[in-house]
Amino acid sequence: MKKVVKLVSILLALMVFVVGCSADTEKKSEEKNTSKQDGSQYINLTMIKPTTINPILNNDKSVSYVLNLVYDSLFEFDENYNLQPKLVDSYNISSNNKSIDITLKDNIKWHNGQSLTASDVKYTYDLIKKNTDSSYYSLVSNISKISVNGSKNLTITFKDGYAFSLETLIFPIVSKDKLDGLKTDELKLAKNNLVGSGAYKIKKYEDRDYMILELNNDYYDLNKDNNKKEVYVKMVPDTESQTEMVLSLDSDISKVTLGSISKFTDNDNFVINKYQGRNYDYVLFNYDNKYLNNLDIRKAISFAVDRESIIKDAYSDRAKLSNFPLNSTSKYYDSDLKPLSYNTENAQNYLKKAVLSLDNTDNNTASRKSNDTNSADSTDNNKNDVNSTENTKSEDTNKVASDGNIKNNTEQTSNNSEDTTAKNNTSTDKTNKQEKRTFKDVTHSEVKEMLKDITFKIIVNKNNTERVKAANIISNNLEAIGIKTEIKDLTEDDMQKALKEKDYDLALIGCELPAVSDATYVLNKLGYSDKKLDKYITQLQNATSEEEIKSIYKTIQKYVKEKAIFISFGILNDYVVLNGRLKGELNSNDFDVYSGIDKIKMD
């Protein structure tokens, strides 16, 4: 378990240009830009005025999107967030996941004509390690060394074996020849950062004003579909200016926020490309609440919540319904697994089932207390198997289908393991009598009696309109099955305080998923203590092949569903708006918005 914690601590840091899990939205500057660039000879872009165009030292996403055209990395994510080789020709991962042997492609040139070598990769790693405030620093935190084995071969050695180490090798590679020996201030100067290895090279740079990129005709990945248009990049003060310049047709392409996309809909001047980003929203349960610690209650809630309506009405269809914190097109996402979908009948049945399982839990607890027979092992089991009843009596007496629906099955079972002494006879008789009942025998009045003292507090950030709407839908859904709720709209600071102090029952939160495809970043934030889940997480992080990762992920996703550990809304869409004069689509993702721009045509 210590190794899991260590790996998780690494994972928590694996965020590129992110702010992490929170309940707020990004702030915008009030400055506006009024500059214009005319002329159809260019594809016009914008970026925030950079403090540097050194890709390792830059910390602004809009700048990194442009620099991705100039600099390549060892690997990159495609539009489905699946990893693909970029500068790498071949690679071999050791059996213990602690090293990777890499051979670079042999036809890669820097924009000055020199060859890109393994020494450039090692220099880039060393530069990142020296600059702890680099956005890529966390990605190399698990690397212990890089050994150069010739001009095109290198070995990357890791401190700890980790299944997703390959996915951390997405940092841009810079030229050792151009930068080696420079001081920090010199490394930031534009004149020292004009040579990359990407599809575009910097033709002209005017500090804090604009730069012009031209197609790199010596690019190793050039093909007949590449256009010959140069790219004019205007530097602007803030993201609002980027949006306004697209609206005024002074910029051809820009990423826009969820709140701004309505400005471009139903407007023939623009084409909107959407893609799944990394902002993920979900509902957190407070397991300190004995009712939410009960599997049947959680399943009742899960069946009661109309997630499709939440996506449609709260998120205005601007999010992709997802059952797990992975991109739904990822090779690791199990699209065949049926979720606990909206079904009020199932919700009501699980409430009836909860009457029995809660009663059994109370009886068993009373029996253990009266006989003072608790052992250290049994205490540990109850702590780590969140609801022991869900694995024994309640699951035996009410058979559940693979999709989570309760079957109308009256099969009776008995469990006399607690009938060990005459002293326990009274309690055991009562328990056995209870076991012979099924959820069909539970009356509506019994459900009402169970729910009479329950009022679930739902907390949500008042500044996040989508989540506030979602909270109201959840409240209405739960009220419809007899569960009372109260919604607390909180400021960001109060939200964080409530989460820390666990002053909630249900919390609507979100996070930006990490750079790697390791969903345990979210799972470890759920507060769900379970030895079996811990074991799966350990297996996942120690997996040594793609097939093994897929298999373990499938098991985890099924287990998360069966235990109704949390409620997943999904991943918010991101949007790139294109001027209508451009023809074609980009292959955008959150790391590379302009991917495919070299194949965009113009009228």
Tab-separated table of C-alpha atoms in Angstrom, residues 204-535:
chain	number	residue	atom	x	y	z
A	204	LYS	CA	9.556	36.443	-37.940
A	205	TYR	CA	9.133	37.456	-34.321
A	206	GLU	CA	8.172	40.895	-32.996
A	207	ASP	CA	8.328	40.910	-29.211
A	208	ARG	CA	4.903	41.227	-27.523
A	209	ASP	CA	3.249	41.996	-30.867
A	210	TYR	CA	3.154	39.099	-33.327
A	211	MET	CA	5.066	36.288	-34.955
A	212	ILE	CA	4.808	34.581	-38.320
A	213	LEU	CA	5.180	30.849	-38.796
A	214	GLU	CA	5.951	29.162	-42.103
A	215	LEU	CA	5.640	25.511	-43.046
A	216	ASN	CA	8.794	23.480	-42.466
A	217	ASN	CA	9.392	21.905	-45.868
A	218	ASP	CA	12.003	19.566	-44.355
A	219	TYR	CA	9.555	18.202	-41.795
A	220	TYR	CA	9.793	14.428	-41.476
A	221	ASP	CA	6.009	14.011	-41.368
A	222	LEU	CA	5.195	16.271	-44.343
A	223	ASN	CA	2.692	14.936	-46.868
A	224	LYS	CA	0.809	16.066	-49.959
A	225	ASP	CA	-2.160	17.277	-47.908
A	226	ASN	CA	-0.120	19.986	-46.176
A	227	ASN	CA	-1.123	23.514	-47.116
A	228	LYS	CA	1.483	26.198	-47.772
A	229	LYS	CA	-0.210	28.999	-45.842
A	230	GLU	CA	1.790	30.883	-43.270
A	231	VAL	CA	0.398	31.369	-39.775
A	232	TYR	CA	0.157	34.865	-38.325
A	233	VAL	CA	-0.012	34.831	-34.507
A	234	LYS	CA	-1.231	38.038	-32.866
A	235	MET	CA	-0.320	38.531	-29.206
A	236	VAL	CA	-3.240	39.738	-27.078
A	237	PRO	CA	-3.711	40.544	-23.371
A	238	ASP	CA	-6.258	37.891	-22.323
A	239	THR	CA	-8.631	35.096	-23.325
A	240	GLU	CA	-11.528	37.505	-23.729
A	241	SER	CA	-9.551	39.318	-26.405
A	242	GLN	CA	-8.961	36.033	-28.194
A	243	THR	CA	-12.706	35.413	-28.309
A	244	GLU	CA	-13.511	38.942	-29.453
A	245	MET	CA	-10.966	38.767	-32.286
A	246	VAL	CA	-12.579	35.600	-33.633
A	247	LEU	CA	-16.010	37.234	-33.406
A	248	SER	CA	-14.734	40.223	-35.376
A	249	LEU	CA	-13.160	37.852	-37.947
A	250	ASP	CA	-9.664	39.147	-37.135
A	251	SER	CA	-8.610	35.695	-35.958
A	252	ASP	CA	-9.386	32.459	-37.778
A	253	ILE	CA	-9.142	29.891	-35.014
A	254	SER	CA	-9.458	30.046	-31.247
A	255	LYS	CA	-10.344	27.853	-28.326
A	256	VAL	CA	-13.378	29.357	-26.556
A	257	THR	CA	-14.894	28.709	-23.168
A	258	LEU	CA	-18.164	26.935	-22.452
A	259	GLY	CA	-19.643	30.271	-21.444
A	260	SER	CA	-18.664	31.928	-24.733
A	261	ILE	CA	-19.699	29.261	-27.216
A	262	SER	CA	-23.259	30.596	-27.468
A	263	LYS	CA	-21.852	33.676	-29.224
A	264	PHE	CA	-20.896	31.520	-32.197
A	265	THR	CA	-23.839	29.156	-32.531
A	266	ASP	CA	-26.301	29.770	-35.359
A	267	ASN	CA	-23.791	32.051	-37.047
A	268	ASP	CA	-22.816	31.083	-40.591
A	269	ASN	CA	-19.505	32.888	-40.270
A	270	PHE	CA	-18.128	30.152	-38.015
A	271	VAL	CA	-17.601	26.432	-37.827
A	272	ILE	CA	-17.493	24.938	-34.332
A	273	ASN	CA	-15.310	21.926	-33.655
A	274	LYS	CA	-15.951	20.252	-30.314
A	275	TYR	CA	-13.886	17.672	-28.532
A	276	GLN	CA	-13.756	16.071	-25.111
A	277	GLY	CA	-11.561	18.099	-22.829
A	278	ARG	CA	-10.211	17.110	-19.419
A	279	ASN	CA	-12.698	18.900	-17.145
A	280	TYR	CA	-14.616	16.157	-15.368
A	281	ASP	CA	-17.679	16.660	-13.113
A	282	TYR	CA	-19.074	14.161	-10.630
A	283	VAL	CA	-20.889	13.699	-7.302
A	284	LEU	CA	-18.976	12.779	-4.179
A	285	PHE	CA	-20.641	10.826	-1.344
A	286	ASN	CA	-19.783	11.414	2.311
A	287	TYR	CA	-19.176	7.928	3.657
A	288	ASP	CA	-19.230	9.207	7.235
A	289	ASN	CA	-23.005	9.332	6.823
A	290	LYS	CA	-24.272	5.863	7.808
A	291	TYR	CA	-26.972	5.967	5.158
A	292	LEU	CA	-24.513	6.789	2.366
A	293	ASN	CA	-22.244	4.112	3.784
A	294	ASN	CA	-24.996	1.694	2.797
A	295	LEU	CA	-24.754	0.245	-0.705
A	296	ASP	CA	-28.514	0.036	-1.202
A	297	ILE	CA	-29.006	3.716	-0.397
A	298	ARG	CA	-26.232	4.676	-2.824
A	299	LYS	CA	-27.756	2.527	-5.541
A	300	ALA	CA	-31.173	4.029	-4.892
A	301	ILE	CA	-29.666	7.487	-5.346
A	302	SER	CA	-27.760	6.398	-8.449
A	303	PHE	CA	-30.912	5.037	-10.079
A	304	ALA	CA	-32.908	8.113	-9.025
A	305	VAL	CA	-30.550	10.651	-10.590
A	306	ASP	CA	-31.423	11.418	-14.197
A	307	ARG	CA	-27.935	11.993	-15.584
A	308	GLU	CA	-29.134	12.394	-19.165
A	309	SER	CA	-31.379	15.273	-18.095
A	310	ILE	CA	-28.467	16.802	-16.219
A	311	ILE	CA	-26.305	16.724	-19.340
A	312	LYS	CA	-29.143	18.099	-21.458
A	313	ASP	CA	-30.625	20.709	-19.128
A	314	ALA	CA	-27.817	21.647	-16.746
A	315	TYR	CA	-24.943	21.418	-19.222
A	316	SER	CA	-26.998	22.295	-22.313
A	317	ASP	CA	-25.648	19.166	-24.051
A	318	ARG	CA	-22.151	20.628	-23.776
A	319	ALA	CA	-20.721	17.653	-21.948
A	320	LYS	CA	-20.236	14.001	-22.805
A	321	LEU	CA	-22.054	11.626	-20.455
A	322	SER	CA	-19.390	9.344	-19.045
A	323	ASN	CA	-19.457	6.600	-16.424
A	324	PHE	CA	-15.822	6.850	-15.395
A	325	PRO	CA	-13.082	9.516	-15.252
A	326	LEU	CA	-11.570	8.659	-18.623
A	327	ASN	CA	-12.170	10.082	-22.064
A	328	SER	CA	-15.033	7.990	-23.408
A	329	THR	CA	-13.141	7.289	-26.649
A	330	SER	CA	-10.022	6.140	-24.788
A	331	LYS	CA	-8.886	2.584	-25.388
A	332	TYR	CA	-9.163	2.050	-21.622
A	333	TYR	CA	-12.798	3.147	-21.312
A	334	ASP	CA	-15.288	0.275	-21.104
A	335	SER	CA	-18.110	1.451	-23.344
A	336	ASP	CA	-19.852	-1.942	-23.083
A	337	LEU	CA	-20.472	-1.641	-19.352
A	338	LYS	CA	-24.086	-0.708	-18.637
A	339	PRO	CA	-24.351	2.061	-16.019
A	340	LEU	CA	-26.871	2.450	-13.202
A	341	SER	CA	-29.178	4.494	-15.409
A	342	TYR	CA	-32.209	6.533	-14.383
A	343	ASN	CA	-34.958	4.170	-13.206
A	344	THR	CA	-37.295	5.253	-10.421
A	345	GLU	CA	-38.707	1.749	-9.948
A	346	ASN	CA	-35.233	0.382	-9.291
A	347	ALA	CA	-34.567	3.323	-6.987
A	348	GLN	CA	-37.687	2.540	-4.944
A	349	ASN	CA	-36.782	-1.143	-4.798
A	350	TYR	CA	-33.321	-0.365	-3.497
A	351	LEU	CA	-34.852	1.846	-0.818
A	352	LYS	CA	-36.913	-1.156	0.255
A	353	LYS	CA	-33.794	-3.261	0.175
A	354	ALA	CA	-32.074	-0.656	2.345
A	355	VAL	CA	-34.735	-1.108	5.025
A	356	LEU	CA	-33.565	-4.718	5.356
A	357	SER	CA	-29.828	-4.161	5.010
A	358	LEU	CA	-29.783	-1.250	7.473
A	359	ASP	CA	-31.810	-3.299	9.951
A	360	ASN	CA	-29.431	-6.237	9.556
A	361	THR	CA	-26.463	-3.943	10.033
A	362	ASP	CA	-27.964	-2.475	13.208
A	363	ASN	CA	-28.801	-5.955	14.570
A	364	ASN	CA	-25.335	-7.274	13.830
A	365	THR	CA	-23.743	-4.216	15.417
A	366	ALA	CA	-25.899	-4.602	18.530
A	367	SER	CA	-25.067	-8.274	18.766
A	368	ARG	CA	-21.339	-7.597	18.485
A	369	LYS	CA	-21.511	-4.903	21.139
A	370	SER	CA	-23.553	-7.010	23.586
A	371	ASN	CA	-21.150	-9.931	23.350
A	372	ASP	CA	-17.997	-7.808	23.083
A	373	THR	CA	-16.599	-10.279	20.569
A	374	ASN	CA	-15.067	-7.806	18.152
A	375	SER	CA	-11.614	-8.803	17.048
A	376	ALA	CA	-9.017	-6.547	15.440
A	377	ASP	CA	-9.514	-8.422	12.176
A	378	SER	CA	-13.295	-7.990	12.111
A	379	THR	CA	-12.931	-4.285	12.857
A	380	ASP	CA	-10.510	-3.924	9.981
A	381	ASN	CA	-12.822	-5.795	7.636
A	382	ASN	CA	-15.764	-3.547	8.474
A	383	LYS	CA	-13.608	-0.482	7.927
A	384	ASN	CA	-12.329	-1.532	4.550
A	385	ASP	CA	-15.403	-3.293	3.199
A	386	VAL	CA	-17.672	-0.258	3.376
A	387	ASN	CA	-20.885	-2.202	3.893
A	388	SER	CA	-20.399	-5.800	4.959
A	389	THR	CA	-24.115	-6.493	4.533
A	390	GLU	CA	-23.914	-5.793	0.813
A	391	ASN	CA	-21.579	-8.760	0.400
A	392	THR	CA	-23.539	-11.221	2.553
A	393	LYS	CA	-27.173	-11.263	3.592
A	394	SER	CA	-28.708	-8.455	1.555
A	395	GLU	CA	-27.071	-9.544	-1.695
A	396	ASP	CA	-28.014	-13.178	-1.081
A	397	THR	CA	-31.690	-12.566	-0.480
A	398	ASN	CA	-32.239	-10.153	-3.360
A	399	LYS	CA	-30.439	-11.208	-6.520
A	400	VAL	CA	-29.162	-8.360	-8.670
A	401	ALA	CA	-28.747	-8.463	-12.442
A	402	SER	CA	-25.521	-7.411	-14.138
A	403	ASP	CA	-26.977	-4.001	-14.979
A	404	GLY	CA	-27.786	-3.316	-11.336
A	405	ASN	CA	-31.510	-3.994	-11.575
A	406	ILE	CA	-33.060	-5.989	-8.736
A	407	LYS	CA	-34.561	-9.246	-9.942
A	408	ASN	CA	-37.950	-10.260	-8.532
A	409	ASN	CA	-36.442	-13.324	-6.917
A	410	THR	CA	-37.742	-14.770	-3.659
A	411	GLU	CA	-34.875	-17.200	-3.222
A	412	GLN	CA	-34.204	-17.586	0.477
A	413	THR	CA	-30.850	-18.110	2.072
A	414	SER	CA	-29.705	-18.578	5.593
A	415	ASN	CA	-26.539	-17.635	7.318
A	416	ASN	CA	-26.134	-19.166	10.710
A	417	SER	CA	-22.490	-18.235	11.175
A	418	GLU	CA	-23.363	-15.968	14.078
A	419	ASP	CA	-25.403	-18.684	15.817
A	420	THR	CA	-22.420	-19.856	17.845
A	421	THR	CA	-23.627	-19.685	21.440
A	422	ALA	CA	-26.894	-19.963	23.311
A	423	LYS	CA	-26.346	-16.384	24.396
A	424	ASN	CA	-26.899	-15.248	20.800
A	425	ASN	CA	-30.085	-17.223	20.129
A	426	THR	CA	-32.518	-14.330	20.524
A	427	SER	CA	-30.550	-12.005	18.280
A	428	THR	CA	-29.923	-14.730	15.720
A	429	ASP	CA	-33.589	-15.704	15.542
A	430	LYS	CA	-34.493	-12.098	14.835
A	431	THR	CA	-31.778	-11.858	12.200
A	432	ASN	CA	-32.837	-15.086	10.501
A	433	LYS	CA	-36.438	-13.931	10.430
A	434	GLN	CA	-35.298	-10.707	8.794
A	435	GLU	CA	-33.236	-12.650	6.254
A	436	LYS	CA	-36.312	-14.535	5.076
A	437	ARG	CA	-37.893	-11.276	3.941
A	438	THR	CA	-37.179	-9.845	0.549
A	439	PHE	CA	-37.518	-6.260	-0.620
A	440	LYS	CA	-40.987	-7.160	-1.948
A	441	ASP	CA	-42.127	-7.709	1.627
A	442	VAL	CA	-41.106	-4.227	2.730
A	443	THR	CA	-44.030	-1.797	2.924
A	444	HIS	CA	-44.135	1.780	1.795
A	445	SER	CA	-44.649	2.870	5.407
A	446	GLU	CA	-41.408	1.128	6.401
A	447	VAL	CA	-39.542	3.058	3.723
A	448	LYS	CA	-41.097	6.310	4.910
A	449	GLU	CA	-40.110	5.474	8.474
A	450	MET	CA	-36.504	4.899	7.378
A	451	LEU	CA	-36.414	8.160	5.429
A	452	LYS	CA	-38.202	10.389	7.930
A	453	ASP	CA	-35.021	11.525	9.641
A	454	ILE	CA	-32.905	11.765	6.480
A	455	THR	CA	-32.142	15.096	4.855
A	456	PHE	CA	-29.123	15.032	2.569
A	457	LYS	CA	-27.109	18.235	2.344
A	458	ILE	CA	-25.973	18.902	-1.237
A	459	ILE	CA	-23.126	21.385	-1.617
A	460	VAL	CA	-22.164	23.127	-4.836
A	461	ASN	CA	-20.101	26.111	-5.918
A	462	LYS	CA	-22.537	28.979	-6.426
A	463	ASN	CA	-20.373	30.413	-9.222
A	464	ASN	CA	-20.594	27.293	-11.381
A	465	THR	CA	-23.960	27.610	-13.107
A	466	GLU	CA	-23.894	24.130	-14.655
A	467	ARG	CA	-23.329	22.409	-11.317
A	468	VAL	CA	-25.934	24.575	-9.571
A	469	LYS	CA	-28.502	23.482	-12.154
A	470	ALA	CA	-27.364	19.886	-11.739
A	471	ALA	CA	-27.772	20.147	-7.957
A	472	ASN	CA	-31.379	21.267	-8.380
A	473	ILE	CA	-32.124	18.376	-10.748
A	474	ILE	CA	-30.619	15.917	-8.255
A	475	SER	CA	-32.647	17.466	-5.459
A	476	ASN	CA	-35.858	17.067	-7.461
A	477	ASN	CA	-34.927	13.495	-8.405
A	478	LEU	CA	-34.333	12.503	-4.795
A	479	GLU	CA	-37.433	14.260	-3.525
A	480	ALA	CA	-39.399	12.215	-6.087
A	481	ILE	CA	-38.412	8.970	-4.343
A	482	GLY	CA	-38.999	10.379	-0.869
A	483	ILE	CA	-35.504	11.534	0.088
A	484	LYS	CA	-35.409	15.075	1.461
A	485	THR	CA	-32.527	17.345	0.485
A	486	GLU	CA	-31.180	20.810	1.088
A	487	ILE	CA	-28.879	22.609	-1.342
A	488	LYS	CA	-26.068	24.800	-0.054
A	489	ASP	CA	-24.723	27.205	-2.673
A	490	LEU	CA	-21.246	28.049	-1.414
A	491	THR	CA	-18.419	30.345	-2.379
A	492	GLU	CA	-15.227	28.702	-3.549
A	493	ASP	CA	-13.549	29.174	-0.157
A	494	ASP	CA	-16.570	27.831	1.731
A	495	MET	CA	-16.782	24.951	-0.704
A	496	GLN	CA	-13.201	23.945	-0.038
A	497	LYS	CA	-13.755	24.276	3.708
A	498	ALA	CA	-16.872	22.096	3.594
A	499	LEU	CA	-15.039	19.446	1.584
A	500	LYS	CA	-12.120	19.455	3.999
A	501	GLU	CA	-14.356	19.232	7.066
A	502	LYS	CA	-16.733	16.771	5.324
A	503	ASP	CA	-19.644	19.094	6.020
A	504	TYR	CA	-21.855	17.661	3.288
A	505	ASP	CA	-23.666	14.525	2.228
A	506	LEU	CA	-23.409	14.948	-1.543
A	507	ALA	CA	-20.863	17.284	-3.130
A	508	LEU	CA	-20.978	18.346	-6.777
A	509	ILE	CA	-17.375	18.898	-7.767
A	510	GLY	CA	-15.072	18.663	-10.729
A	511	CYS	CA	-11.437	18.371	-11.612
A	512	GLU	CA	-9.149	18.570	-14.583
A	513	LEU	CA	-7.991	15.046	-15.346
A	514	PRO	CA	-4.222	14.495	-15.213
A	515	ALA	CA	-1.972	14.230	-18.217
A	516	VAL	CA	-1.731	10.457	-17.901
A	517	SER	CA	-4.613	7.998	-18.338
A	518	ASP	CA	-4.590	7.053	-14.665
A	519	ALA	CA	-8.140	7.439	-13.309
A	520	THR	CA	-6.966	6.665	-9.792
A	521	TYR	CA	-6.330	10.407	-9.499
A	522	VAL	CA	-10.107	10.709	-9.019
A	523	LEU	CA	-10.676	7.388	-7.264
A	524	ASN	CA	-8.246	8.298	-4.504
A	525	LYS	CA	-10.145	11.511	-3.806
A	526	LEU	CA	-13.468	9.764	-3.167
A	527	GLY	CA	-12.917	8.859	0.476
A	528	TYR	CA	-13.986	5.288	-0.224
A	529	SER	CA	-11.948	2.838	1.862
A	530	ASP	CA	-11.891	-0.623	0.362
A	531	LYS	CA	-9.121	-3.234	0.357
A	532	LYS	CA	-10.307	-4.724	-2.910
A	533	LEU	CA	-10.277	-1.373	-4.702
A	534	ASP	CA	-6.828	-0.649	-3.255
A	535	LYS	CA	-5.653	-3.968	-4.667
